Short mmCIF file of C-alpha atoms in Angstrom, two decimals:
data_model
loop_
_atom_site.label_atom_id
_atom_site.label_comp_id
_atom_site.label_asym_id
_atom_site.label_seq_id
_atom_site.Cartn_x
_atom_site.Cartn_y
_atom_site.Cartn_z
CA UNK A 1 74.25 97.07 128.77
CA UNK A 2 74.67 94.81 131.83
CA UNK A 3 72.80 91.95 130.13
CA UNK A 4 75.39 91.91 127.38
CA UNK A 5 78.14 90.73 129.74
CA UNK A 6 76.93 87.38 130.96
CA UNK A 7 78.33 85.19 133.73
CA UNK A 8 77.77 81.45 133.60
CA UNK A 9 78.89 78.50 135.72
CA UNK A 10 80.83 75.85 133.82
CA UNK A 11 82.26 72.47 134.69
CA UNK A 12 83.34 69.45 132.71
CA UNK A 13 80.45 67.47 134.20
CA UNK A 14 77.95 70.22 133.40
CA UNK A 15 79.22 72.28 130.44
CA UNK A 16 76.97 75.32 130.06
CA UNK A 17 75.62 75.64 126.47
CA UNK A 18 76.30 79.38 126.35
CA UNK A 19 79.96 78.85 127.22
CA UNK A 20 80.26 76.04 124.69
CA UNK A 21 78.82 78.29 121.99
CA UNK A 22 81.28 81.03 122.90
CA UNK A 23 84.19 78.61 122.47
CA UNK A 24 83.26 77.71 118.90
CA UNK A 25 83.68 80.98 117.04
CA UNK A 26 84.06 80.73 113.25
CA UNK A 27 87.54 81.19 111.84
CA UNK A 28 86.28 82.47 108.47
CA UNK A 29 83.62 84.90 107.30
CA UNK A 30 81.53 83.60 104.40
CA UNK A 31 80.83 87.03 102.89
CA UNK A 32 84.52 87.93 103.11
CA UNK A 33 85.40 84.71 101.30
CA UNK A 34 83.06 85.58 98.43
CA UNK A 35 84.35 89.15 98.16
CA UNK A 36 87.96 88.00 98.24
CA UNK A 37 87.39 85.42 95.51
CA UNK A 38 85.86 88.00 93.17
CA UNK A 39 88.47 90.69 93.78
CA UNK A 40 91.41 88.29 93.49
CA UNK A 41 90.08 86.89 90.21
CA UNK A 42 89.93 90.44 88.83
CA UNK A 43 93.51 91.10 89.91
CA UNK A 44 94.77 87.85 88.35
CA UNK A 45 93.15 88.87 85.07
CA UNK A 46 93.71 92.63 85.00
CA UNK A 47 96.71 93.25 87.25
CA UNK A 48 97.38 96.72 88.62
CA UNK A 49 94.29 98.24 86.98
CA UNK A 50 92.14 95.94 89.12
CA UNK A 51 94.11 96.89 92.23
CA UNK A 52 93.56 100.59 91.59
CA UNK A 53 89.83 100.05 90.99
CA UNK A 54 89.53 98.18 94.27
CA UNK A 55 91.37 100.97 96.11
CA UNK A 56 88.82 103.45 94.80
CA UNK A 57 85.85 101.29 95.79
CA UNK A 58 87.02 100.04 99.19
CA UNK A 59 89.45 102.70 100.43
CA UNK A 60 87.97 105.69 98.54
CA UNK A 61 91.48 106.43 97.31
CA UNK A 62 92.21 107.75 93.80
CA UNK A 63 95.52 106.03 93.16
CA UNK A 64 97.64 105.59 90.06
CA UNK A 65 100.77 103.72 89.09
CA UNK A 66 102.69 106.93 89.83
CA UNK A 67 101.53 107.52 93.40
CA UNK A 68 100.72 104.06 94.72
CA UNK A 69 104.18 103.76 96.27
CA UNK A 70 105.13 105.93 99.25
CA UNK A 71 108.13 108.05 98.25
CA UNK A 72 111.29 108.76 100.21
CA UNK A 73 110.20 112.40 100.43
CA UNK A 74 106.98 111.30 102.12
CA UNK A 75 108.94 109.16 104.54
CA UNK A 76 111.16 112.14 105.33
CA UNK A 77 108.07 114.26 105.97
CA UNK A 78 106.54 111.58 108.18
CA UNK A 79 109.73 111.36 110.22
CA UNK A 80 109.76 115.14 110.67
CA UNK A 81 106.15 115.06 111.84
CA UNK A 82 106.80 112.56 114.64
CA UNK A 83 107.78 114.12 117.96
CA UNK A 84 110.49 112.88 120.27
CA UNK A 85 108.10 110.87 122.45
CA UNK A 86 106.80 108.93 119.47
CA UNK A 87 110.29 108.30 118.14
CA UNK A 88 111.59 107.09 121.50
CA UNK A 89 108.67 104.68 121.85
CA UNK A 90 109.20 103.29 118.36
CA UNK A 91 112.93 102.83 118.89
CA UNK A 92 112.53 101.19 122.32
CA UNK A 93 109.99 98.75 120.93
CA UNK A 94 112.13 98.09 117.85
CA UNK A 95 115.17 97.22 119.95
CA UNK A 96 113.24 94.76 122.10
CA UNK A 97 111.54 93.12 119.13
CA UNK A 98 114.80 92.75 117.22
CA UNK A 99 116.55 91.21 120.23
CA UNK A 100 113.80 88.64 120.70
CA UNK A 101 113.61 87.88 116.97
CA UNK A 102 117.32 87.20 116.63
CA UNK A 103 117.40 85.08 119.79
CA UNK A 104 114.78 82.77 118.28
CA UNK A 105 116.63 82.04 115.04
CA UNK A 106 117.77 78.45 114.74
CA UNK A 107 121.40 77.91 113.71
CA UNK A 108 122.42 75.54 110.96
CA UNK A 109 123.24 72.16 112.49
CA UNK A 110 125.01 68.93 111.54
CA UNK A 111 125.31 65.44 113.00
CA UNK A 112 127.60 62.64 111.89
CA UNK A 113 126.44 59.38 110.37
CA UNK A 114 127.92 56.10 111.71
CA UNK A 115 130.48 55.91 108.91
CA UNK A 116 131.76 59.44 108.35
CA UNK A 117 128.89 61.06 106.50
CA UNK A 118 126.81 64.03 107.58
CA UNK A 119 123.15 64.97 108.10
CA UNK A 120 121.77 68.35 108.99
CA UNK A 121 119.64 71.37 108.26
CA UNK A 122 120.41 74.75 106.75
CA UNK A 123 118.31 77.90 106.93
CA UNK A 124 118.07 80.55 104.21
CA UNK A 125 116.15 83.83 104.20
CA UNK A 126 113.44 84.30 101.65
CA UNK A 127 114.33 86.75 98.89
CA UNK A 128 111.21 88.92 98.83
CA UNK A 129 108.32 89.00 101.30
CA UNK A 130 105.22 91.10 101.89
CA UNK A 131 103.66 92.30 105.11
CA UNK A 132 100.22 93.76 105.67
CA UNK A 133 99.83 96.61 108.16
CA UNK A 134 96.23 97.47 109.21
CA UNK A 135 95.60 101.18 108.87
CA UNK A 136 91.84 101.66 108.93
CA UNK A 137 90.12 102.51 112.22
CA UNK A 138 93.45 102.12 114.07
CA UNK A 139 96.71 102.65 112.13
CA UNK A 140 98.92 100.03 113.76
CA UNK A 141 102.43 101.46 113.84
CA UNK A 142 103.32 98.66 116.24
CA UNK A 143 102.49 96.05 113.58
CA UNK A 144 105.07 97.70 111.31
CA UNK A 145 107.68 96.72 113.87
CA UNK A 146 106.17 93.34 114.75
CA UNK A 147 106.41 92.13 111.14
CA UNK A 148 109.16 93.94 109.24
CA UNK A 149 111.78 93.63 112.00
CA UNK A 150 111.31 89.87 112.03
CA UNK A 151 111.82 89.64 108.28
CA UNK A 152 114.92 91.80 108.50
CA UNK A 153 116.30 89.73 111.39
CA UNK A 154 115.83 86.64 109.23
CA UNK A 155 117.99 88.24 106.52
CA UNK A 156 115.33 89.07 103.91
CA UNK A 157 116.61 91.66 101.43
CA UNK A 158 113.31 92.88 99.94
CA UNK A 159 110.49 93.63 102.39
CA UNK A 160 107.29 95.00 100.86
CA UNK A 161 104.77 96.68 103.18
CA UNK A 162 101.16 97.45 102.27
CA UNK A 163 98.83 99.62 104.32
CA UNK A 164 95.67 101.48 103.28
CA UNK A 165 95.64 105.23 102.73
CA UNK A 166 93.13 107.40 104.56
CA UNK A 167 91.41 110.48 103.19
CA UNK A 168 92.99 110.20 99.78
CA UNK A 169 96.75 109.61 99.80
CA UNK A 170 97.37 110.03 103.53
CA UNK A 171 99.09 107.32 105.54
CA UNK A 172 99.70 107.64 109.29
CA UNK A 173 103.04 109.38 109.91
CA UNK A 174 104.01 107.25 112.95
CA UNK A 175 103.16 104.12 110.97
CA UNK A 176 105.41 105.24 108.10
CA UNK A 177 108.21 106.18 110.49
CA UNK A 178 107.94 102.78 112.16
CA UNK A 179 108.19 101.08 108.76
CA UNK A 180 111.33 103.08 108.00
CA UNK A 181 112.90 102.21 111.36
CA UNK A 182 111.97 98.54 110.94
CA UNK A 183 113.59 98.33 107.51
CA UNK A 184 110.80 98.08 104.92
CA UNK A 185 112.30 98.46 101.44
CA UNK A 186 109.03 99.26 99.60
CA UNK A 187 105.84 100.76 101.00
CA UNK A 188 102.52 100.89 99.11
CA UNK A 189 99.37 102.76 100.16
CA UNK A 190 97.14 99.82 99.32
CA UNK A 191 94.88 97.98 101.75
CA UNK A 192 92.44 95.12 101.98
CA UNK A 193 92.02 92.25 99.55
CA UNK A 194 93.67 94.20 96.76
CA UNK A 195 96.97 94.50 98.64
CA UNK A 196 97.13 90.73 99.09
CA UNK A 197 96.42 90.18 95.41
CA UNK A 198 98.98 92.78 94.37
CA UNK A 199 101.73 91.15 96.41
CA UNK A 200 100.80 87.55 95.58
CA UNK A 201 100.24 87.92 91.85
CA UNK A 202 102.78 90.64 91.13
CA UNK A 203 100.23 93.23 89.99
CA UNK A 204 102.41 96.20 89.05
CA UNK A 205 105.24 95.02 91.32
CA UNK A 206 107.41 91.89 91.46
CA UNK A 207 105.53 89.15 93.37
CA UNK A 208 106.55 88.15 96.88
CA UNK A 209 107.22 84.66 98.21
CA UNK A 210 105.36 85.01 101.52
CA UNK A 211 102.72 87.32 102.98
CA UNK A 212 102.51 87.93 106.71
CA UNK A 213 100.59 90.18 109.06
CA UNK A 214 97.14 90.57 110.60
CA UNK A 215 94.05 92.06 109.02
CA UNK A 216 90.28 92.11 108.99
CA UNK A 217 88.08 89.27 107.75
CA UNK A 218 88.61 90.32 104.11
CA UNK A 219 92.39 90.36 104.38
CA UNK A 220 92.29 87.00 106.16
CA UNK A 221 90.09 85.52 103.42
CA UNK A 222 92.41 86.86 100.72
CA UNK A 223 95.49 85.43 102.40
CA UNK A 224 93.86 82.05 102.69
CA UNK A 225 92.92 82.05 99.00
CA UNK A 226 96.39 82.99 97.70
CA UNK A 227 98.04 80.27 99.78
CA UNK A 228 99.90 78.02 97.37
CA UNK A 229 100.70 80.88 95.03
CA UNK A 230 102.63 82.30 97.96
CA UNK A 231 103.28 81.14 101.49
CA UNK A 232 101.38 82.79 104.34
CA UNK A 233 102.15 83.03 108.02
CA UNK A 234 98.70 82.08 109.37
CA UNK A 235 95.07 83.12 109.31
CA UNK A 236 94.43 85.87 111.84
CA UNK A 237 91.00 87.39 112.30
CA UNK A 238 89.35 89.52 115.02
CA UNK A 239 91.40 89.98 118.16
CA UNK A 240 90.67 88.08 121.37
CA UNK A 241 91.79 87.72 124.96
CA UNK A 242 91.23 85.08 127.62
CA UNK A 243 92.08 85.74 131.27
CA UNK A 244 92.43 83.03 133.90
CA UNK A 245 91.98 84.89 137.18
CA UNK A 246 91.72 84.10 140.88
CA UNK A 247 90.00 86.31 143.43
CA UNK A 248 93.38 87.60 144.60
CA UNK A 249 93.61 89.51 141.32
CA UNK A 250 92.74 93.14 140.81
CA UNK A 251 89.28 93.48 139.25
CA UNK A 252 90.10 96.93 137.89
CA UNK A 253 93.21 95.68 136.10
CA UNK A 254 91.45 92.68 134.64
CA UNK A 255 88.55 94.79 133.39
CA UNK A 256 91.02 97.10 131.65
CA UNK A 257 92.71 94.12 129.99
CA UNK A 258 89.40 92.69 128.78
CA UNK A 259 88.48 96.04 127.25
CA UNK A 260 91.88 96.43 125.59
CA UNK A 261 91.09 93.80 122.97
CA UNK A 262 87.45 94.84 122.59
CA UNK A 263 88.37 98.18 121.01
CA UNK A 264 89.96 96.98 117.77
CA UNK A 265 86.93 97.78 115.66
CA UNK A 266 85.50 94.76 113.84
CA UNK A 267 82.77 94.16 116.40
CA UNK A 268 83.64 90.47 116.47
CA UNK A 269 86.42 90.56 119.06
CA UNK A 270 86.23 88.15 122.02
CA UNK A 271 87.00 88.79 125.69
CA UNK A 272 86.73 85.72 127.94
CA UNK A 273 87.20 85.63 131.72
CA UNK A 274 87.65 82.29 133.50
CA UNK A 275 87.59 82.47 137.30
CA UNK A 276 86.65 80.34 140.28
CA UNK A 277 84.72 83.08 142.10
CA UNK A 278 81.22 84.27 141.23
CA UNK A 279 81.69 87.33 143.46
CA UNK A 280 84.94 88.24 141.72
CA UNK A 281 83.32 87.83 138.31
CA UNK A 282 80.62 90.29 139.38
CA UNK A 283 83.30 92.77 140.52
CA UNK A 284 85.04 92.56 137.15
CA UNK A 285 81.74 93.01 135.34
CA UNK A 286 80.99 96.21 137.24
CA UNK A 287 84.52 97.48 136.55
CA UNK A 288 84.10 96.81 132.82
CA UNK A 289 80.86 98.78 132.74
CA UNK A 290 82.40 101.61 134.73
CA UNK A 291 85.53 101.89 132.60
CA UNK A 292 83.53 101.63 129.39
CA UNK A 293 81.97 105.04 130.05
CA UNK A 294 85.34 106.79 129.74
CA UNK A 295 86.88 104.85 126.85
CA UNK A 296 87.53 106.81 123.65
CA UNK A 297 86.30 103.93 121.50
CA UNK A 298 83.17 103.28 123.54
CA UNK A 299 80.89 102.88 120.53
CA UNK A 300 83.20 100.27 118.99
CA UNK A 301 83.35 98.34 122.27
CA UNK A 302 79.57 98.50 122.68
CA UNK A 303 79.17 97.00 119.21
CA UNK A 304 81.38 94.11 120.29
CA UNK A 305 79.36 93.68 123.48
CA UNK A 306 76.10 93.74 121.55
CA UNK A 307 77.48 90.79 119.55
CA UNK A 308 77.97 88.94 122.85
CA UNK A 309 81.71 89.18 122.53
CA UNK A 310 82.40 89.25 126.28
CA UNK A 311 81.58 86.33 128.54
CA UNK A 312 82.65 85.19 132.03
CA UNK A 313 82.80 81.54 133.12
CA UNK A 314 82.94 80.46 136.77
CA UNK A 315 84.63 77.07 137.20
CA UNK A 316 84.98 74.78 140.24
CA UNK A 317 88.78 75.08 140.19
CA UNK A 318 91.35 76.95 138.14
CA UNK A 319 94.23 74.50 137.94
CA UNK A 320 92.24 71.75 136.24
CA UNK A 321 88.91 72.81 134.76
CA UNK A 322 89.94 76.43 134.37
CA UNK A 323 93.08 75.46 132.46
CA UNK A 324 91.18 72.93 130.35
CA UNK A 325 88.65 75.57 129.40
CA UNK A 326 91.41 78.01 128.43
CA UNK A 327 93.14 75.36 126.32
CA UNK A 328 89.86 74.60 124.56
CA UNK A 329 89.32 78.29 123.81
CA UNK A 330 92.88 78.45 122.40
CA UNK A 331 93.06 82.22 122.65
CA UNK A 332 95.19 84.60 120.67
CA UNK A 333 96.18 86.20 124.00
CA UNK A 334 95.98 84.40 127.35
CA UNK A 335 96.67 86.14 130.66
CA UNK A 336 97.42 84.19 133.83
CA UNK A 337 96.24 86.59 136.52
CA UNK A 338 96.71 84.02 139.29
CA UNK A 339 99.00 83.78 142.31
CA UNK A 340 100.55 80.49 141.13
CA UNK A 341 101.09 81.57 137.52
CA UNK A 342 104.49 79.86 137.26
CA UNK A 343 102.90 76.51 138.11
CA UNK A 344 99.97 77.05 135.75
CA UNK A 345 102.13 78.11 132.77
CA UNK A 346 103.45 74.59 131.89
CA UNK A 347 99.87 73.31 131.65
CA UNK A 348 98.87 75.87 129.00
CA UNK A 349 99.20 74.12 125.65
CA UNK A 350 97.00 76.15 123.28
CA UNK A 351 97.54 79.91 123.15
CA UNK A 352 99.12 82.33 120.71
CA UNK A 353 100.93 84.17 123.52
CA UNK A 354 100.79 83.82 127.29
CA UNK A 355 101.13 86.77 129.69
CA UNK A 356 102.25 85.58 133.09
CA UNK A 357 101.39 87.25 136.38
CA UNK A 358 99.56 90.31 137.64
CA UNK A 359 102.08 92.79 136.21
CA UNK A 360 101.93 91.61 132.61
CA UNK A 361 99.06 93.24 130.72
CA UNK A 362 98.45 91.99 127.20
CA UNK A 363 99.13 95.50 125.88
CA UNK A 364 102.80 95.05 126.84
CA UNK A 365 102.90 92.28 124.26
CA UNK A 366 101.03 94.35 121.71
CA UNK A 367 103.59 97.13 121.78
CA UNK A 368 106.95 96.53 123.39
CA UNK A 369 107.71 93.21 125.13
CA UNK A 370 109.49 91.51 122.22
CA UNK A 371 107.49 88.58 120.77
CA UNK A 372 105.43 89.49 117.70
CA UNK A 373 101.79 90.36 118.31
CA UNK A 374 100.82 88.68 115.02
CA UNK A 375 99.10 85.61 116.48
CA UNK A 376 96.51 82.98 115.51
CA UNK A 377 92.87 83.74 116.36
CA UNK A 378 89.52 82.00 116.25
CA UNK A 379 90.85 78.92 118.01
CA UNK A 380 93.61 78.49 115.42
CA UNK A 381 96.20 78.44 118.23
CA UNK A 382 95.39 74.72 118.41
CA UNK A 383 97.05 74.38 115.00
CA UNK A 384 99.14 77.51 114.29
CA UNK A 385 101.81 79.47 116.09
CA UNK A 386 102.57 83.16 116.18
CA UNK A 387 104.80 85.00 113.74
CA UNK A 388 108.56 84.63 114.30
CA UNK A 389 111.68 85.42 112.32
CA UNK A 390 111.77 81.74 111.34
CA UNK A 391 108.60 82.31 109.32
CA UNK A 392 110.68 84.32 106.86
CA UNK A 393 113.27 81.60 106.29
CA UNK A 394 113.41 78.44 104.21
CA UNK A 395 114.68 75.24 105.79
CA UNK A 396 116.57 72.63 103.79
CA UNK A 397 117.77 69.32 105.13
CA UNK A 398 120.89 67.75 103.63
CA UNK A 399 122.29 64.23 103.53
CA UNK A 400 125.89 63.28 102.77
CA UNK A 401 126.46 59.50 102.89
CA UNK A 402 129.81 57.77 102.72
CA UNK A 403 130.15 54.52 100.78
CA UNK A 404 129.98 52.67 104.07
CA UNK A 405 126.77 54.47 105.10
CA UNK A 406 125.07 53.47 101.86
CA UNK A 407 126.33 49.90 102.18
CA UNK A 408 124.88 49.66 105.68
CA UNK A 409 121.44 50.90 104.56
CA UNK A 410 121.31 49.36 101.05
CA UNK A 411 119.20 46.38 102.09
CA UNK A 412 116.66 48.66 103.78
CA UNK A 413 116.44 50.88 100.70
CA UNK A 414 115.91 47.81 98.49
CA UNK A 415 113.28 46.41 100.87
CA UNK A 416 111.25 49.62 100.83
CA UNK A 417 111.60 49.87 97.04
CA UNK A 418 110.17 46.36 96.60
CA UNK A 419 107.53 46.91 99.29
CA UNK A 420 106.24 50.03 97.55
CA UNK A 421 106.63 48.76 94.00
CA UNK A 422 109.38 51.28 93.21
CA UNK A 423 112.14 49.16 91.76
CA UNK A 424 114.00 52.15 90.30
CA UNK A 425 114.36 53.48 93.83
CA UNK A 426 115.89 50.21 94.94
CA UNK A 427 118.20 49.97 91.94
CA UNK A 428 119.51 53.51 92.50
CA UNK A 429 121.16 52.18 95.65
CA UNK A 430 122.16 48.67 94.51
CA UNK A 431 123.67 49.84 91.20
CA UNK A 432 126.45 51.60 93.10
CA UNK A 433 127.75 48.24 94.30
CA UNK A 434 127.68 46.30 91.03
#
């Protein structure tokens, strides 16, 4: 097992090939792309029948048009099943997530033109959206909150949630209770590619305008392929964590954080430690191996390790080369386990979410801190941002010119019209002054 957690030196002058390879993980899975294309084509052609067939094949669930939707009675039963501890945790997380979501909403705004007109932007909630909640090896009740609450905070009226059933018609009771608390208006026991097709193409239900939420490689492939038919939040694949750590840090804590993202279940998760101390890296490695023996999901973590999903890099300095390496990795989750975290934070430019200081484990962000844990993976943090309430709103700019504003800009409009060979554009301005 020890050989599966490797430690390499790395510097910008001498970039180690193994570290470079680790940085360039694929964002898409070729087999998942093929499977998604076939399943989605079937759903486009055959609608709900194709969805139900896929549920039988992939989720081993015998579903019908009558039982595909979770009923209010089932939600009542799920709520009754959850004990007080579970309910308190869900409500505390929900309150924090809602507070953060609302604080991030942009207000409508207006500025004046030089001659009494107005310019500005207005924001409108989408009418109907869909969210995907993973429910396979780990039913993610927290994702129910981290998606639906944001849509509700944005003002969306119809929020469709899809999550796979387990052992027939069963859906995790805490997950269902979290969806109820969050404000989902429709819940379907459908997972995988078929759930994305159902929501995008309106297979047995009215179609949605946007699909958000994390998922496995097949869900990610399906979301990517329905983009254009609907909007999507981002492409989010296997989970990952990067930790920038100095030797002042606690090796036991850091090992626990590295393992936290290794247990999700795909086997393709990534855990990356960047430190300036070889001795400290060795300490963390031994802690990882020690803690692994007592983890409930040891076999899942070992599969990830066997795929070389955990790697440690030792850099000459943290503030420059360490930060540059972290920005190149562009992690879904980045922890700054360093004594000068406040000074390092402004230099981090590529990360889905940053966890600052020794007392901020990534799991706080996964469950309760406030920002959504639906974040870009596979290096996509260089291009995408995490899910926010703004994702569920449309933005429209508006322009209101006065006669004087148009007169002042008429020559410019005419110049661009002639320059681009669009004389009707130019005339639309000049005709008003004939």
